[in-house]
Amino acid sequence: MKRYFTAVLFALFSQVTVAEPLKWRTNFADHDAVIFASSTGVDSLKDAIAAVPKSVWIRSVQVSPLAQFDGFQHELHTYLQQHYPQMLADALASAGNIHNPKVVALRQGFKEAVLASGFVKQINSDFSARCESVTSVDIEKFFITTPSSSPQFEAMVWLKTEQCH
């Protein structure tokens, strides 16, 4: 039987500010765990994942804020430029709030971009020792800001993961 769980990338600006170095902490409950970005903890997500016993379900991974991941942001932008150039241009030319129809139209492309990213590939590599992998993406509150020449994508992102046993 396949067991599904959710890894959550969630923009929680109160947990970590962009100026702080990103660290990872784990909270354990009865039979599950939550890994989240913090200003204290271990230095890598891979180390945080490895520290969770295989018998414990990693219920979620919370990342905050997405803007702190320059390489990931660049990958998202590049993917959207290649696969959804007009939708991206339309979304960037209009207001970036979550209810704007031009931003809403880009949601599916954003989910595809997240799933195709090196960030998710690395997470899958880190999960492979647990016999788990990210198989789909759900999002909420997707919006785009343009604080510089490069857009910043933010959202609550759930990386749905499947176990192989």
One Martini backbone bead per residue (centre of mass of N, CA, C, O) as a GRO file, in nm:
protein
  165
    1MET     BB    1   0.097   0.036   0.022
    2LYS     BB    2   0.049   0.362  -0.024
    3ARG     BB    3   0.199   0.653   0.117
    4TYR     BB    4   0.098   0.973   0.200
    5PHE     BB    5   0.252   1.300   0.192
    6THR     BB    6   0.335   1.629   0.315
    7ALA     BB    7   0.518   1.893   0.180
    8VAL     BB    8   0.582   2.217   0.314
    9LEU     BB    9   0.591   2.527   0.153
   10PHE     BB   10   0.607   2.817   0.366
   11ALA     BB   11   0.543   3.159   0.398
   12LEU     BB   12   0.703   3.253   0.707
   13PHE     BB   13   0.808   3.557   0.804
   14SER     BB   14   0.830   3.516   1.126
   15GLN     BB   15   1.070   3.301   1.132
   16VAL     BB   16   1.231   3.440   0.879
   17THR     BB   17   1.460   3.645   0.760
   18VAL     BB   18   1.649   3.733   0.492
   19ALA     BB   19   1.915   3.799   0.674
   20GLU     BB   20   1.905   3.523   0.777
   21PRO     BB   21   2.020   3.227   0.831
   22LEU     BB   22   1.942   2.918   0.717
   23LYS     BB   23   1.757   2.680   0.902
   24TRP     BB   24   1.675   2.357   1.069
   25ARG     BB   25   1.379   2.218   1.214
   26THR     BB   26   1.229   1.973   1.445
   27ASN     BB   27   0.904   1.844   1.499
   28PHE     BB   28   0.760   1.616   1.723
   29ALA     BB   29   0.528   1.369   1.732
   30ASP     BB   30   0.406   1.075   1.749
   31HIS     BB   31   0.425   0.987   1.398
   32ASP     BB   32   0.552   1.277   1.338
   33ALA     BB   33   0.689   1.552   1.133
   34VAL     BB   34   0.839   1.887   1.133
   35ILE     BB   35   0.998   2.086   0.896
   36PHE     BB   36   1.171   2.406   0.953
   37ALA     BB   37   1.238   2.720   0.916
   38SER     BB   38   1.517   2.893   1.078
   39SER     BB   39   1.758   3.051   1.294
   40THR     BB   40   1.769   2.757   1.408
   41GLY     BB   41   1.984   2.473   1.375
   42VAL     BB   42   2.041   2.314   1.103
   43ASP     BB   43   2.201   2.374   0.790
   44SER     BB   44   2.033   2.129   0.655
   45LEU     BB   45   1.781   1.955   0.514
   46LYS     BB   46   1.922   1.683   0.491
   47ASP     BB   47   1.987   1.660   0.797
   48ALA     BB   48   1.695   1.675   0.894
   49ILE     BB   49   1.595   1.424   0.746
   50ALA     BB   50   1.811   1.218   0.859
   51ALA     BB   51   1.708   1.261   1.170
   52VAL     BB   52   1.461   1.105   1.079
   53PRO     BB   53   1.303   0.844   1.133
   54LYS     BB   54   1.163   0.611   0.916
   55SER     BB   55   0.903   0.570   1.111
   56VAL     BB   56   0.869   0.874   1.052
   57TRP     BB   57   0.655   1.108   0.945
   58ILE     BB   58   0.693   1.362   0.711
   59ARG     BB   59   0.454   1.598   0.696
   60SER     BB   60   0.656   1.862   0.680
   61VAL     BB   61   0.794   2.141   0.489
   62GLN     BB   62   0.905   2.460   0.593
   63VAL     BB   63   0.941   2.760   0.400
   64SER     BB   64   1.125   3.069   0.484
   65PRO     BB   65   1.141   3.253   0.244
   66LEU     BB   66   1.146   3.215  -0.095
   67ALA     BB   67   1.333   3.467  -0.152
   68GLN     BB   68   1.596   3.317  -0.029
   69PHE     BB   69   1.591   3.146  -0.314
   70ASP     BB   70   1.754   3.233  -0.582
   71GLY     BB   71   1.780   2.975  -0.756
   72PHE     BB   72   1.480   2.900  -0.744
   73GLN     BB   73   1.370   3.161  -0.861
   74HIS     BB   74   1.519   3.137  -1.130
   75GLU     BB   75   1.391   2.869  -1.219
   76LEU     BB   76   1.101   2.963  -1.223
   77HIS     BB   77   1.137   3.192  -1.426
   78THR     BB   78   1.257   3.023  -1.658
   79TYR     BB   79   1.026   2.825  -1.694
   80LEU     BB   80   0.803   3.037  -1.747
   81GLN     BB   81   0.943   3.163  -1.995
   82GLN     BB   82   0.945   2.894  -2.166
   83HIS     BB   83   0.623   2.789  -2.113
   84TYR     BB   84   0.482   3.099  -2.013
   85PRO     BB   85   0.536   3.389  -2.146
   86GLN     BB   86   0.260   3.542  -2.161
   87MET     BB   87   0.157   3.494  -1.873
   88LEU     BB   88   0.397   3.623  -1.734
   89ALA     BB   89   0.381   3.901  -1.862
   90ASP     BB   90   0.092   3.962  -1.766
   91ALA     BB   91   0.146   3.932  -1.461
   92LEU     BB   92   0.380   4.149  -1.444
   93ALA     BB   93   0.195   4.391  -1.567
   94SER     BB   94   0.033   4.340  -1.318
   95ALA     BB   95  -0.101   4.290  -1.045
   96GLY     BB   96   0.028   4.058  -0.777
   97ASN     BB   97  -0.215   3.945  -0.661
   98ILE     BB   98  -0.405   3.655  -0.582
   99HIS     BB   99  -0.676   3.767  -0.758
  100ASN     BB  100  -0.547   3.802  -1.017
  101PRO     BB  101  -0.613   3.665  -1.320
  102LYS     BB  102  -0.312   3.664  -1.429
  103VAL     BB  103  -0.202   3.505  -1.184
  104VAL     BB  104  -0.395   3.265  -1.175
  105ALA     BB  105  -0.311   3.157  -1.465
  106LEU     BB  106  -0.008   3.070  -1.341
  107ARG     BB  107  -0.035   2.833  -1.136
  108GLN     BB  108   0.024   2.576  -1.300
  109GLY     BB  109   0.306   2.663  -1.393
  110PHE     BB  110   0.423   2.689  -1.109
  111LYS     BB  111   0.389   2.394  -1.028
  112GLU     BB  112   0.568   2.283  -1.252
  113ALA     BB  113   0.824   2.442  -1.173
  114VAL     BB  114   0.861   2.318  -0.897
  115LEU     BB  115   0.875   2.016  -0.986
  116ALA     BB  116   1.129   2.084  -1.196
  117SER     BB  117   1.320   2.156  -0.984
  118GLY     BB  118   1.616   2.131  -0.811
  119PHE     BB  119   1.491   2.144  -0.531
  120VAL     BB  120   1.313   1.887  -0.565
  121LYS     BB  121   1.536   1.698  -0.654
  122GLN     BB  122   1.689   1.720  -0.385
  123ILE     BB  123   1.467   1.621  -0.204
  124ASN     BB  124   1.441   1.346  -0.341
  125SER     BB  125   1.727   1.260  -0.273
  126ASP     BB  126   1.687   1.286   0.040
  127PHE     BB  127   1.430   1.079   0.036
  128SER     BB  128   1.541   0.805  -0.084
  129ALA     BB  129   1.627   0.668   0.192
  130ARG     BB  130   1.298   0.662   0.258
  131CYS     BB  131   1.123   0.594   0.009
  132GLU     BB  132   1.068   0.891  -0.122
  133SER     BB  133   0.851   1.125  -0.320
  134VAL     BB  134   0.780   1.375  -0.526
  135THR     BB  135   0.457   1.409  -0.726
  136SER     BB  136   0.322   1.690  -0.624
  137VAL     BB  137   0.145   2.017  -0.642
  138ASP     BB  138   0.033   2.261  -0.407
  139ILE     BB  139  -0.147   2.581  -0.378
  140GLU     BB  140  -0.136   2.904  -0.205
  141LYS     BB  141  -0.110   3.234  -0.227
  142PHE     BB  142  -0.025   3.333  -0.507
  143PHE     BB  143   0.255   3.555  -0.579
  144ILE     BB  144   0.398   3.865  -0.715
  145THR     BB  145   0.707   4.030  -0.706
  146THR     BB  146   0.906   4.351  -0.790
  147PRO     BB  147   1.187   4.463  -0.632
  148SER     BB  148   1.322   4.407  -0.905
  149SER     BB  149   1.407   4.277  -1.210
  150SER     BB  150   1.324   4.025  -1.045
  151PRO     BB  151   1.103   3.809  -0.968
  152GLN     BB  152   0.890   3.712  -0.690
  153PHE     BB  153   0.788   3.407  -0.550
  154GLU     BB  154   0.483   3.328  -0.372
  155ALA     BB  155   0.380   3.057  -0.142
  156MET     BB  156   0.187   2.793  -0.066
  157VAL     BB  157   0.358   2.474  -0.063
  158TRP     BB  158   0.271   2.142  -0.164
  159LEU     BB  159   0.457   1.847  -0.139
  160LYS     BB  160   0.366   1.559  -0.269
  161THR     BB  161   0.421   1.237  -0.125
  162GLU     BB  162   0.556   0.912  -0.197
  163GLN     BB  163   0.569   0.589  -0.105
  164CYS     BB  164   0.720   0.264  -0.189
  165HIS     BB  165   0.582   0.092   0.087
   0.00000   0.00000   0.00000
